[in-house]
């Protein structure tokens, strides 16, 4: 990884799993990393551990905790305002935080929890930080998706690009939809940036393969389905990559010198689940300009904001 000295990065969900590892490696290379976490205690604890580690290594980078609950649009607004008051540049935004599965629950704004956290909160966050990202070019936005975005094609309906209601909610397929949205959003933002002729802003997506983390046992998640509870328990005992390996596609997308806007990276090994990062072609559906445009329109409506590029 090239030196990140002088750069400011925001990593969402940086207190755990892939986000924690991403923050650590960026700070090791000299970046100042803002740990954007929903829980004050978990975020502060991660900041403490990262600072200890960086001090042991005499690393030049630094970290700072800032509270952000992506499932609450008012928290996204507060975070963006606080960040902009404290920093006048943002070289790297890593939209990493995520939740997977669980019972149907509504966010603070009344949208389904996985949709609100994995997609809508990141859409609003990127929109609110976009001006400062633009000013800091060359800058990057990295969206963390999943290999499961490929399964979304089985149940995805282009005419219903929105938060699911209780009746149509299915925890697995809804997760795959949100991970498809991460790539649709990446590609649409990439096209809009390019259409405006903006130089130096790269919008990139990636996925970590199958990585040992807290994803299916996240604090606060409830699951009333015995089938899915058992499924997720069994999934935990299958072979998984370490978080160090799982963070590599994110880190490569964030810092690799050969990366260009619109790229998608994932592990090179077996079923794109294990191994070192390589350039990958996302599913055909994730390249649909119609679906991406509809997602952008719905997201602006649901977040009650305009994302002007
Ligand atoms: P993880 O260890 O559970 O990390 C997820 C992070 O997101 C945690 O810090 C969590 O905070 C945070 N988060 C959840 N809801 C949030 C909210 N409302 N606001 C702000 N932060 C929130 O899982 P991970 O595997 O590292 O997940 C990172 C990303 O990788 C996710 O986008 C996931 O979809 C993607 N991914 C993972 C895998 C895998 O195999 N692990 C595979 C494909 C894709 P708390 O600690 O407070 O819960």
mmCIF file of C-alpha atoms and ligand atoms in Angstrom:
data_model
loop_
_atom_site.group_PDB
_atom_site.id
_atom_site.type_symbol
_atom_site.label_atom_id
_atom_site.label_comp_id
_atom_site.label_asym_id
_atom_site.label_seq_id
_atom_site.Cartn_x
_atom_site.Cartn_y
_atom_site.Cartn_z
ATOM 1 C CA UNK A 1 0.000 0.000 0.000
ATOM 2 C CA UNK A 2 1.399 3.432 -0.860
ATOM 3 C CA UNK A 3 1.846 5.933 1.960
ATOM 4 C CA UNK A 4 -1.446 7.443 3.144
ATOM 5 C CA UNK A 5 0.265 10.217 5.023
ATOM 6 C CA UNK A 6 -1.684 13.490 5.020
ATOM 7 C CA UNK A 7 -4.905 11.734 3.956
ATOM 8 C CA UNK A 8 -8.158 11.778 5.898
ATOM 9 C CA UNK A 9 -10.382 8.693 5.669
ATOM 10 C CA UNK A 10 -13.823 7.818 7.023
ATOM 11 C CA UNK A 11 -14.567 4.113 7.582
ATOM 12 C CA UNK A 12 -18.117 3.216 8.572
ATOM 13 C CA UNK A 13 -18.536 0.270 10.958
ATOM 14 C CA UNK A 14 -14.846 0.499 11.906
ATOM 15 C CA UNK A 15 -15.214 -1.015 15.377
ATOM 16 C CA UNK A 16 -15.480 -4.577 14.122
ATOM 17 C CA UNK A 17 -14.471 -7.100 11.436
ATOM 18 C CA UNK A 18 -13.409 -5.803 8.033
ATOM 19 C CA UNK A 19 -13.915 -2.146 8.972
ATOM 20 C CA UNK A 20 -11.601 -2.430 11.999
ATOM 21 C CA UNK A 21 -8.890 -4.055 9.908
ATOM 22 C CA UNK A 22 -9.310 -1.468 7.140
ATOM 23 C CA UNK A 23 -8.921 1.384 9.648
ATOM 24 C CA UNK A 24 -5.838 -0.244 11.195
ATOM 25 C CA UNK A 25 -4.028 -0.736 7.879
ATOM 26 C CA UNK A 26 -4.837 2.783 6.615
ATOM 27 C CA UNK A 27 -3.580 4.340 9.866
ATOM 28 C CA UNK A 28 -0.462 2.133 9.802
ATOM 29 C CA UNK A 29 0.314 3.775 6.466
ATOM 30 C CA UNK A 30 -0.112 7.269 7.892
ATOM 31 C CA UNK A 31 -3.784 8.186 7.291
ATOM 32 C CA UNK A 32 -5.972 9.921 9.855
ATOM 33 C CA UNK A 33 -8.972 7.591 10.083
ATOM 34 C CA UNK A 34 -12.375 8.623 11.419
ATOM 35 C CA UNK A 35 -14.063 5.582 12.939
ATOM 36 C CA UNK A 36 -17.741 6.102 12.117
ATOM 37 C CA UNK A 37 -19.512 3.705 14.496
ATOM 38 C CA UNK A 38 -23.062 3.473 15.840
ATOM 39 C CA UNK A 39 -22.187 2.495 19.404
ATOM 40 C CA UNK A 40 -20.227 5.007 21.448
ATOM 41 C CA UNK A 41 -18.772 2.354 23.751
ATOM 42 C CA UNK A 42 -17.755 -0.043 20.935
ATOM 43 C CA UNK A 43 -16.420 2.843 18.818
ATOM 44 C CA UNK A 44 -14.371 4.311 21.683
ATOM 45 C CA UNK A 45 -13.059 0.891 22.630
ATOM 46 C CA UNK A 46 -11.926 0.287 19.017
ATOM 47 C CA UNK A 47 -10.266 3.726 18.953
ATOM 48 C CA UNK A 48 -8.428 2.887 22.187
ATOM 49 C CA UNK A 49 -7.192 -0.469 20.849
ATOM 50 C CA UNK A 50 -6.126 1.023 17.522
ATOM 51 C CA UNK A 51 -4.244 3.844 19.254
ATOM 52 C CA UNK A 52 -2.415 1.302 21.454
ATOM 53 C CA UNK A 53 -1.431 -0.725 18.406
ATOM 54 C CA UNK A 54 -0.275 2.321 16.434
ATOM 55 C CA UNK A 55 1.776 3.527 19.405
ATOM 56 C CA UNK A 56 3.532 0.145 19.756
ATOM 57 C CA UNK A 57 4.478 0.303 16.074
ATOM 58 C CA UNK A 58 5.433 4.002 16.135
ATOM 59 C CA UNK A 59 3.013 4.452 13.222
ATOM 60 C CA UNK A 60 2.425 8.000 12.016
ATOM 61 C CA UNK A 61 -1.311 7.580 11.356
ATOM 62 C CA UNK A 62 -4.066 8.338 13.834
ATOM 63 C CA UNK A 63 -7.685 7.472 14.563
ATOM 64 C CA UNK A 64 -10.668 9.293 15.976
ATOM 65 C CA UNK A 65 -14.150 8.059 16.924
ATOM 66 C CA UNK A 66 -17.241 9.883 15.646
ATOM 67 C CA UNK A 67 -20.755 8.558 16.287
ATOM 68 C CA UNK A 68 -22.807 7.517 13.236
ATOM 69 C CA UNK A 69 -25.958 5.414 13.120
ATOM 70 C CA UNK A 70 -26.574 4.738 9.437
ATOM 71 C CA UNK A 71 -30.096 3.514 10.114
ATOM 72 C CA UNK A 72 -31.075 6.983 11.344
ATOM 73 C CA UNK A 73 -30.950 9.790 8.756
ATOM 74 C CA UNK A 74 -30.756 12.476 11.441
ATOM 75 C CA UNK A 75 -27.624 10.775 12.831
ATOM 76 C CA UNK A 76 -26.143 10.748 9.300
ATOM 77 C CA UNK A 77 -26.795 14.492 9.083
ATOM 78 C CA UNK A 78 -25.253 15.142 12.514
ATOM 79 C CA UNK A 79 -22.196 13.038 11.658
ATOM 80 C CA UNK A 80 -21.681 14.854 8.328
ATOM 81 C CA UNK A 81 -22.001 18.278 9.974
ATOM 82 C CA UNK A 82 -19.615 17.326 12.797
ATOM 83 C CA UNK A 83 -17.115 15.855 10.340
ATOM 84 C CA UNK A 84 -17.168 18.969 8.141
ATOM 85 C CA UNK A 85 -16.667 21.244 11.157
ATOM 86 C CA UNK A 86 -13.634 19.204 12.240
ATOM 87 C CA UNK A 87 -12.034 18.469 8.842
ATOM 88 C CA UNK A 88 -11.641 20.414 5.645
ATOM 89 C CA UNK A 89 -10.742 17.401 3.499
ATOM 90 C CA UNK A 90 -11.880 13.823 2.886
ATOM 91 C CA UNK A 91 -9.633 11.722 0.654
ATOM 92 C CA UNK A 92 -11.310 8.383 1.234
ATOM 93 C CA UNK A 93 -14.825 7.351 2.226
ATOM 94 C CA UNK A 94 -15.204 3.628 2.910
ATOM 95 C CA UNK A 95 -18.881 2.671 3.118
ATOM 96 C CA UNK A 96 -18.304 -0.614 4.931
ATOM 97 C CA UNK A 97 -20.882 -0.968 7.741
ATOM 98 C CA UNK A 98 -23.578 -3.555 7.284
ATOM 99 C CA UNK A 99 -26.117 -5.842 8.884
ATOM 100 C CA UNK A 100 -27.276 -9.206 7.602
ATOM 101 C CA UNK A 101 -30.572 -10.983 8.158
ATOM 102 C CA UNK A 102 -32.775 -10.758 11.215
ATOM 103 C CA UNK A 103 -36.442 -10.160 11.835
ATOM 104 C CA UNK A 104 -38.316 -7.396 10.056
ATOM 105 C CA UNK A 105 -37.612 -4.164 11.912
ATOM 106 C CA UNK A 106 -38.062 -0.522 11.069
ATOM 107 C CA UNK A 107 -35.352 2.109 11.249
ATOM 108 C CA UNK A 108 -35.808 5.430 13.064
ATOM 109 C CA UNK A 109 -37.184 6.820 9.776
ATOM 110 C CA UNK A 110 -39.601 3.919 9.262
ATOM 111 C CA UNK A 111 -37.653 1.934 6.636
ATOM 112 C CA UNK A 112 -36.682 -1.721 6.783
ATOM 113 C CA UNK A 113 -33.463 -2.096 8.849
ATOM 114 C CA UNK A 114 -31.137 -3.811 6.313
ATOM 115 C CA UNK A 115 -32.145 -1.420 3.531
ATOM 116 C CA UNK A 116 -31.765 1.608 5.797
ATOM 117 C CA UNK A 117 -28.351 0.559 7.124
ATOM 118 C CA UNK A 118 -26.675 -1.097 4.154
ATOM 119 C CA UNK A 119 -27.891 1.255 1.427
ATOM 120 C CA UNK A 120 -29.912 4.357 2.346
ATOM 121 C CA UNK A 121 -27.665 5.593 5.168
ATOM 122 C CA UNK A 122 -24.580 5.253 2.962
ATOM 123 C CA UNK A 123 -26.354 7.002 0.083
ATOM 124 C CA UNK A 124 -27.198 9.970 2.342
ATOM 125 C CA UNK A 125 -23.738 9.998 3.928
ATOM 126 C CA UNK A 126 -21.998 10.052 0.534
ATOM 127 C CA UNK A 127 -24.310 12.833 -0.684
ATOM 128 C CA UNK A 128 -23.630 14.955 2.399
ATOM 129 C CA UNK A 129 -19.860 14.474 2.214
ATOM 130 C CA UNK A 130 -19.613 14.761 -1.563
ATOM 131 C CA UNK A 131 -18.634 18.455 -1.673
ATOM 132 C CA UNK A 132 -15.698 17.930 0.681
ATOM 133 C CA UNK A 133 -14.665 14.781 -1.253
ATOM 134 C CA UNK A 134 -14.771 16.798 -4.488
ATOM 135 C CA UNK A 135 -12.578 19.503 -2.965
ATOM 136 C CA UNK A 136 -10.028 16.880 -1.879
ATOM 137 C CA UNK A 137 -9.554 15.187 -5.275
ATOM 138 C CA UNK A 138 -7.823 12.907 -6.021
ATOM 139 C CA UNK A 139 -10.268 11.124 -3.715
ATOM 140 C CA UNK A 140 -12.072 7.781 -3.573
ATOM 141 C CA UNK A 141 -15.387 6.363 -2.460
ATOM 142 C CA UNK A 142 -15.385 2.621 -1.780
ATOM 143 C CA UNK A 143 -18.623 0.680 -1.300
ATOM 144 C CA UNK A 144 -18.420 -2.758 0.310
ATOM 145 C CA UNK A 145 -20.829 -5.216 -1.307
ATOM 146 C CA UNK A 146 -20.952 -9.032 -1.216
ATOM 147 C CA UNK A 147 -20.584 -12.009 -3.549
ATOM 148 C CA UNK A 148 -24.239 -12.597 -2.583
ATOM 149 C CA UNK A 149 -25.239 -9.631 -4.762
ATOM 150 C CA UNK A 150 -25.287 -12.254 -7.539
ATOM 151 C CA UNK A 151 -28.233 -14.020 -5.872
ATOM 152 C CA UNK A 152 -30.360 -10.867 -5.961
ATOM 153 C CA UNK A 153 -31.264 -11.585 -9.590
ATOM 154 C CA UNK A 154 -33.493 -14.441 -8.451
ATOM 155 C CA UNK A 155 -35.932 -12.225 -6.546
ATOM 156 C CA UNK A 156 -35.173 -8.649 -7.599
ATOM 157 C CA UNK A 157 -37.956 -6.636 -9.216
ATOM 158 C CA UNK A 158 -36.755 -3.563 -11.081
ATOM 159 C CA UNK A 159 -40.133 -1.884 -10.546
ATOM 160 C CA UNK A 160 -39.836 -2.234 -6.775
ATOM 161 C CA UNK A 161 -36.502 -0.673 -5.974
ATOM 162 C CA UNK A 162 -37.324 0.433 -2.456
ATOM 163 C CA UNK A 163 -37.425 -0.559 1.202
ATOM 164 C CA UNK A 164 -39.521 -3.746 1.527
ATOM 165 C CA UNK A 165 -42.728 -3.788 3.567
ATOM 166 C CA UNK A 166 -43.355 -6.457 6.184
ATOM 167 C CA UNK A 167 -45.360 -8.635 3.796
ATOM 168 C CA UNK A 168 -42.694 -8.824 1.119
ATOM 169 C CA UNK A 169 -39.739 -9.052 3.542
ATOM 170 C CA UNK A 170 -37.502 -12.099 3.346
ATOM 171 C CA UNK A 171 -34.313 -11.714 5.357
ATOM 172 C CA UNK A 172 -31.909 -13.498 3.000
ATOM 173 C CA UNK A 173 -33.117 -12.096 -0.318
ATOM 174 C CA UNK A 174 -33.460 -8.620 1.165
ATOM 175 C CA UNK A 175 -29.783 -8.744 2.212
ATOM 176 C CA UNK A 176 -28.790 -9.783 -1.327
ATOM 177 C CA UNK A 177 -30.835 -6.848 -2.686
ATOM 178 C CA UNK A 178 -29.037 -4.362 -0.432
ATOM 179 C CA UNK A 179 -25.681 -5.720 -1.590
ATOM 180 C CA UNK A 180 -26.821 -5.361 -5.206
ATOM 181 C CA UNK A 181 -27.781 -1.770 -4.367
ATOM 182 C CA UNK A 182 -24.211 -1.117 -3.143
ATOM 183 C CA UNK A 183 -22.937 -1.870 -6.670
ATOM 184 C CA UNK A 184 -25.820 -0.158 -8.510
ATOM 185 C CA UNK A 185 -25.116 2.966 -6.423
ATOM 186 C CA UNK A 186 -21.366 2.706 -7.138
ATOM 187 C CA UNK A 187 -21.920 2.444 -10.894
ATOM 188 C CA UNK A 188 -24.523 5.229 -11.028
ATOM 189 C CA UNK A 189 -22.350 7.627 -9.035
ATOM 190 C CA UNK A 190 -19.376 6.671 -11.219
ATOM 191 C CA UNK A 191 -21.405 7.449 -14.388
ATOM 192 C CA UNK A 192 -22.661 10.782 -12.977
ATOM 193 C CA UNK A 193 -19.151 11.853 -11.939
ATOM 194 C CA UNK A 194 -17.807 10.925 -15.379
ATOM 195 C CA UNK A 195 -20.695 12.686 -17.171
ATOM 196 C CA UNK A 196 -19.837 15.884 -15.289
ATOM 197 C CA UNK A 197 -16.213 15.535 -16.418
ATOM 198 C CA UNK A 198 -14.957 15.559 -12.833
ATOM 199 C CA UNK A 199 -11.318 14.579 -12.596
ATOM 200 C CA UNK A 200 -9.792 12.638 -9.741
ATOM 201 C CA UNK A 201 -12.849 11.094 -8.081
ATOM 202 C CA UNK A 202 -12.934 7.309 -8.232
ATOM 203 C CA UNK A 203 -16.033 5.407 -7.134
ATOM 204 C CA UNK A 204 -15.212 1.747 -6.595
ATOM 205 C CA UNK A 205 -16.953 -1.361 -5.211
ATOM 206 C CA UNK A 206 -15.549 -4.511 -3.655
ATOM 207 C CA UNK A 207 -16.496 -7.575 -1.644
ATOM 208 C CA UNK A 208 -14.606 -9.537 1.019
ATOM 209 C CA UNK A 209 -15.495 -13.119 0.028
ATOM 210 C CA UNK A 210 -16.478 -15.104 3.102
ATOM 211 C CA UNK A 211 -14.817 -13.600 6.167
ATOM 212 C CA UNK A 212 -14.991 -14.406 9.873
ATOM 213 C CA UNK A 213 -16.652 -11.403 11.524
ATOM 214 C CA UNK A 214 -19.623 -10.415 13.696
ATOM 215 C CA UNK A 215 -21.915 -9.957 10.705
ATOM 216 C CA UNK A 216 -24.546 -12.553 11.569
ATOM 217 C CA UNK A 217 -24.295 -12.103 15.323
ATOM 218 C CA UNK A 218 -24.379 -8.307 15.389
ATOM 219 C CA UNK A 219 -25.439 -6.756 18.687
ATOM 220 C CA UNK A 220 -29.111 -5.882 18.846
ATOM 221 C CA UNK A 221 -30.209 -8.104 15.940
ATOM 222 C CA UNK A 222 -33.138 -10.359 16.680
ATOM 223 C CA UNK A 223 -34.241 -13.281 14.555
ATOM 224 C CA UNK A 224 -37.583 -14.956 15.026
ATOM 225 C CA UNK A 225 -36.942 -17.525 12.283
ATOM 226 C CA UNK A 226 -35.614 -20.817 13.662
ATOM 227 C CA UNK A 227 -34.541 -21.858 10.172
ATOM 228 C CA UNK A 228 -32.361 -18.790 9.613
ATOM 229 C CA UNK A 229 -31.036 -18.852 13.186
ATOM 230 C CA UNK A 230 -29.799 -22.397 12.601
ATOM 231 C CA UNK A 231 -28.553 -21.549 9.123
ATOM 232 C CA UNK A 232 -26.446 -18.640 10.405
ATOM 233 C CA UNK A 233 -25.085 -20.795 13.270
ATOM 234 C CA UNK A 234 -24.013 -23.468 10.796
ATOM 235 C CA UNK A 235 -22.561 -20.846 8.443
ATOM 236 C CA UNK A 236 -20.262 -19.714 11.271
ATOM 237 C CA UNK A 237 -18.528 -23.106 11.338
ATOM 238 C CA UNK A 238 -17.786 -23.211 7.605
ATOM 239 C CA UNK A 239 -14.237 -22.251 6.533
ATOM 240 C CA UNK A 240 -13.836 -18.468 6.412
ATOM 241 C CA UNK A 241 -11.076 -15.996 5.588
ATOM 242 C CA UNK A 242 -9.427 -13.997 8.345
ATOM 243 C CA UNK A 243 -10.457 -10.340 8.622
ATOM 244 C CA UNK A 244 -6.913 -9.491 7.457
ATOM 245 C CA UNK A 245 -7.597 -11.302 4.177
ATOM 246 C CA UNK A 246 -11.210 -10.107 3.985
ATOM 247 C CA UNK A 247 -10.121 -6.471 4.220
ATOM 248 C CA UNK A 248 -7.715 -6.750 1.271
ATOM 249 C CA UNK A 249 -10.275 -6.070 -1.519
ATOM 250 C CA UNK A 250 -11.388 -2.940 0.389
ATOM 251 C CA UNK A 251 -7.804 -1.802 0.942
ATOM 252 C CA UNK A 252 -6.874 -2.451 -2.670
ATOM 253 C CA UNK A 253 -9.962 -0.583 -3.930
ATOM 254 C CA UNK A 254 -9.115 2.271 -1.543
ATOM 255 C CA UNK A 255 -5.416 2.627 -2.272
ATOM 256 C CA UNK A 256 -4.308 0.527 -5.279
ATOM 257 C CA UNK A 257 -2.526 2.667 -7.830
ATOM 258 C CA UNK A 258 -3.981 0.833 -10.855
ATOM 259 C CA UNK A 259 -7.602 1.183 -9.646
ATOM 260 C CA UNK A 260 -9.993 3.175 -11.843
ATOM 261 C CA UNK A 261 -13.491 4.459 -11.159
ATOM 262 C CA UNK A 262 -16.191 1.836 -11.780
ATOM 263 C CA UNK A 263 -13.923 -1.103 -10.812
ATOM 264 C CA UNK A 264 -15.145 -3.979 -8.656
ATOM 265 C CA UNK A 265 -12.747 -6.165 -6.640
ATOM 266 C CA UNK A 266 -13.129 -9.479 -4.837
ATOM 267 C CA UNK A 267 -11.019 -12.466 -3.792
ATOM 268 C CA UNK A 268 -9.444 -14.409 -6.661
ATOM 269 C CA UNK A 269 -9.840 -17.934 -5.213
ATOM 270 C CA UNK A 270 -12.506 -20.621 -5.095
ATOM 271 C CA UNK A 271 -15.914 -19.170 -5.982
ATOM 272 C CA UNK A 272 -14.517 -15.639 -5.373
ATOM 273 C CA UNK A 273 -14.737 -16.416 -1.655
ATOM 274 C CA UNK A 274 -11.083 -16.861 -0.623
ATOM 275 C CA UNK A 275 -7.807 -15.283 -1.647
ATOM 276 C CA UNK A 276 -6.117 -12.096 -2.708
ATOM 277 C CA UNK A 277 -8.039 -9.321 -4.471
ATOM 278 C CA UNK A 278 -8.439 -9.182 -8.219
ATOM 279 C CA UNK A 279 -10.602 -7.214 -10.619
ATOM 280 C CA UNK A 280 -13.990 -8.941 -10.987
ATOM 281 C CA UNK A 281 -17.016 -8.396 -13.204
ATOM 282 C CA UNK A 282 -20.133 -7.860 -11.059
ATOM 283 C CA UNK A 283 -23.459 -9.476 -11.993
ATOM 284 C CA UNK A 284 -25.200 -8.358 -15.179
ATOM 285 C CA UNK A 285 -28.044 -6.919 -13.124
ATOM 286 C CA UNK A 286 -25.674 -4.711 -11.134
ATOM 287 C CA UNK A 287 -24.678 -3.068 -14.417
ATOM 288 C CA UNK A 288 -28.296 -2.195 -15.313
ATOM 289 C CA UNK A 289 -28.534 1.554 -15.871
ATOM 290 C CA UNK A 290 -32.341 1.427 -15.475
ATOM 291 C CA UNK A 291 -32.181 -0.274 -12.079
ATOM 292 C CA UNK A 292 -29.405 2.100 -10.965
ATOM 293 C CA UNK A 293 -31.357 5.157 -12.037
ATOM 294 C CA UNK A 294 -34.515 3.912 -10.263
ATOM 295 C CA UNK A 295 -32.524 3.211 -7.107
ATOM 296 C CA UNK A 296 -31.078 6.725 -7.167
ATOM 297 C CA UNK A 297 -34.551 8.276 -7.629
ATOM 298 C CA UNK A 298 -36.093 6.187 -4.803
ATOM 299 C CA UNK A 299 -33.158 6.884 -2.514
ATOM 300 C CA UNK A 300 -33.473 10.638 -2.980
ATOM 301 C CA UNK A 301 -37.196 10.384 -2.241
ATOM 302 C CA UNK A 302 -36.814 8.169 0.833
ATOM 303 C CA UNK A 303 -33.923 10.184 2.247
ATOM 304 C CA UNK A 304 -35.780 13.406 1.372
ATOM 305 C CA UNK A 305 -32.723 14.949 -0.201
ATOM 306 C CA UNK A 306 -31.173 15.762 -3.516
ATOM 307 C CA UNK A 307 -27.793 14.203 -4.275
ATOM 308 C CA UNK A 308 -26.352 16.631 -6.746
ATOM 309 C CA UNK A 309 -23.082 15.595 -8.325
HETATM 310 P P1 LIG B 1 -19.157 -6.929 11.298
HETATM 311 O O1 LIG B 1 -17.948 -7.425 12.008
HETATM 312 O O2 LIG B 1 -20.481 -7.213 11.906
HETATM 313 O O3 LIG B 1 -19.015 -5.369 11.024
HETATM 314 C C1 LIG B 1 -20.120 -4.609 10.624
HETATM 315 C C2 LIG B 1 -19.956 -3.215 11.165
HETATM 316 O O4 LIG B 1 -21.086 -2.431 10.748
HETATM 317 C C3 LIG B 1 -19.932 -3.164 12.706
HETATM 318 O O5 LIG B 1 -18.991 -2.221 13.128
HETATM 319 C C4 LIG B 1 -21.331 -2.688 13.035
HETATM 320 O O6 LIG B 1 -21.426 -2.013 14.279
HETATM 321 C C5 LIG B 1 -21.562 -1.717 11.894
HETATM 322 N N1 LIG B 1 -22.955 -1.314 11.802
HETATM 323 C C6 LIG B 1 -24.062 -2.085 11.790
HETATM 324 N N2 LIG B 1 -25.172 -1.326 11.769
HETATM 325 C C7 LIG B 1 -24.750 -0.044 11.770
HETATM 326 C C8 LIG B 1 -25.428 1.211 11.775
HETATM 327 N N3 LIG B 1 -26.765 1.297 11.804
HETATM 328 N N4 LIG B 1 -24.679 2.333 11.774
HETATM 329 C C9 LIG B 1 -23.330 2.288 11.773
HETATM 330 N N5 LIG B 1 -22.646 1.130 11.794
HETATM 331 C C10 LIG B 1 -23.348 -0.023 11.794
HETATM 332 O O7 LIG B 1 -19.232 -7.550 9.818
HETATM 333 P P2 LIG B 1 -18.210 -7.464 8.572
HETATM 334 O O8 LIG B 1 -18.222 -8.807 7.954
HETATM 335 O O9 LIG B 1 -16.933 -6.854 8.964
HETATM 336 O O10 LIG B 1 -19.047 -6.504 7.600
HETATM 337 C C11 LIG B 1 -18.469 -5.447 6.877
HETATM 338 C C12 LIG B 1 -19.095 -5.377 5.493
HETATM 339 O O11 LIG B 1 -18.711 -6.527 4.736
HETATM 340 C C13 LIG B 1 -20.621 -5.354 5.478
HETATM 341 O O12 LIG B 1 -21.070 -4.385 4.565
HETATM 342 C C14 LIG B 1 -20.997 -6.740 4.966
HETATM 343 O O13 LIG B 1 -22.234 -6.742 4.272
HETATM 344 C C15 LIG B 1 -19.841 -7.021 4.043
HETATM 345 N N6 LIG B 1 -19.656 -8.462 3.766
HETATM 346 C C16 LIG B 1 -19.162 -9.296 4.711
HETATM 347 C C17 LIG B 1 -18.976 -10.636 4.401
HETATM 348 C C18 LIG B 1 -18.387 -11.596 5.373
HETATM 349 O O14 LIG B 1 -18.226 -12.764 5.011
HETATM 350 N N7 LIG B 1 -18.063 -11.189 6.576
HETATM 351 C C19 LIG B 1 -19.308 -11.130 3.138
HETATM 352 C C20 LIG B 1 -19.813 -10.246 2.200
HETATM 353 C C21 LIG B 1 -19.971 -8.913 2.522
HETATM 354 P P3 LIG B 1 -21.836 -2.825 15.627
HETATM 355 O O15 LIG B 1 -20.563 -3.431 16.119
HETATM 356 O O16 LIG B 1 -22.365 -1.756 16.498
HETATM 357 O O17 LIG B 1 -22.842 -3.852 15.238
#
